[in-house]
Structures are given as C-alpha cells and as structure tokens.
C-alpha angles and dihedrals in degrees: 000000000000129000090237092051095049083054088047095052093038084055095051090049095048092046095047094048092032088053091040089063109044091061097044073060098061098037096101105046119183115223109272093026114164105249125247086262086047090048099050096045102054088040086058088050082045096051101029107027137230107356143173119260081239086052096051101042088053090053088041093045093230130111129266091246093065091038091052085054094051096047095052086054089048094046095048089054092063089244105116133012148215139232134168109252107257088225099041118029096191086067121084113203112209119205141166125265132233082258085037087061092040090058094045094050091044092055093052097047089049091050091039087060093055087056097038090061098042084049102050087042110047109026134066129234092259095047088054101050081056090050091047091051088046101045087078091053085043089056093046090049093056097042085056096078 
C-alpha cells in the first residue's frame, strides 16, 4: 500500500468519526443554545481575539453577509462587542464580553463533560494517553483549513 492511499484512507476515517462526534455534541440542545454558526464565532474570538466581521467570515469559510448576521445576533444578545479600530476608524473590531466569555466557557464545560464521561467510561488508560498525544495533531489539523 502507498503512502497516499494510506493518507486517503487515514483522511476518510477522520472525517466520518470527527464528524461523528460533533453531531453526537449538538444533539441535546438546551433552549436558547447558541447555534453551530453562534458557537464557532465566539470560539475563533476566543482563540484569536478581537477581529473584523470580514476576518471572521474568511477563518469560518462563510460570507460576510452571514457573519455579519451572526454577529448582530450575537451582539444583541449582549455576548460580543464592537469598537471602531483605533488605526483605522472605518473598521469595526468585534470581540467577546465578559457574558459573552462566561457562555462560551459554559458550552464547552458542558461539552467537555460529554467527552469527559465517554472518555473515563469507555476507554482504557492506555487508549487515552494515545488520544492526549494526538489531540494537538487533531487541533493543527483543524487550523489547516
């Protein structure tokens, strides 16, 4: 077997379970969840900081015009906020509130719980030292798009 098709078949396999288990994540949604659009948003301010609308919609692979309408939902629900760019007032930075931190966090906590009992369950000490020295490769994967 070549080296490309064992990438081929390494990249089927990631993209059918990683997929797999993001939507076994959003299964149970609360009323009032932040939608998938909300969520990944207000995680790329997290991770990146404060950030144009233009900005975001290019790292997310949607168009300005559905960033923009995330963000005003976002933004009337108290959860980022916007400045003009002190070197450039045309701009307008968005960036997440101090509500806007707590939400997030709580998402992920309740997420991480999800994984953190599936995890403690159903895998044994030596499966999860594999899973903690892949998790960085995971996140770099995902960053590469």
């Amino acid at each position: 077997m070549t080296r490309s098709s064992d990438v081929d078949d390494l990249a089927g396999v990631l993209y059918g379970s990683i997929g797999l288990l993001a939507r076994r994540l959003r299964q149970v949604q609360e009323p009032g969840a932040l939608s998938l659009p909300e969520r990944a948003a207000l995680a790329r301010l997290d991770r990146g900081g404060p950030a144009t609308a233009a900005e975001l919609a290019r790292a997310e692979q949607i168009t300005s015009q559905a960033m923009g309408t995330t963000l005003g939902v976002l933004e009337a629900r108290g959860l980022v906020g916007r400045r003009r760019d002190p070197h450039d007032g045309r701009r307008i930075i968005m960036s997440l509130t101090d509500t806007g931190v707590e939400v997030l966090r709580y998402k992920r906590d309740a997420r991480a719980q999800q994984l953190a009992t599936a995890l403690g369950e159903r895998f044994t000490d030596a499966e999860l030292a594999t899973l903690q020295a892949a998790a960085p490769l995971i996140e770099r994967l995902g960053d590469s798009f």
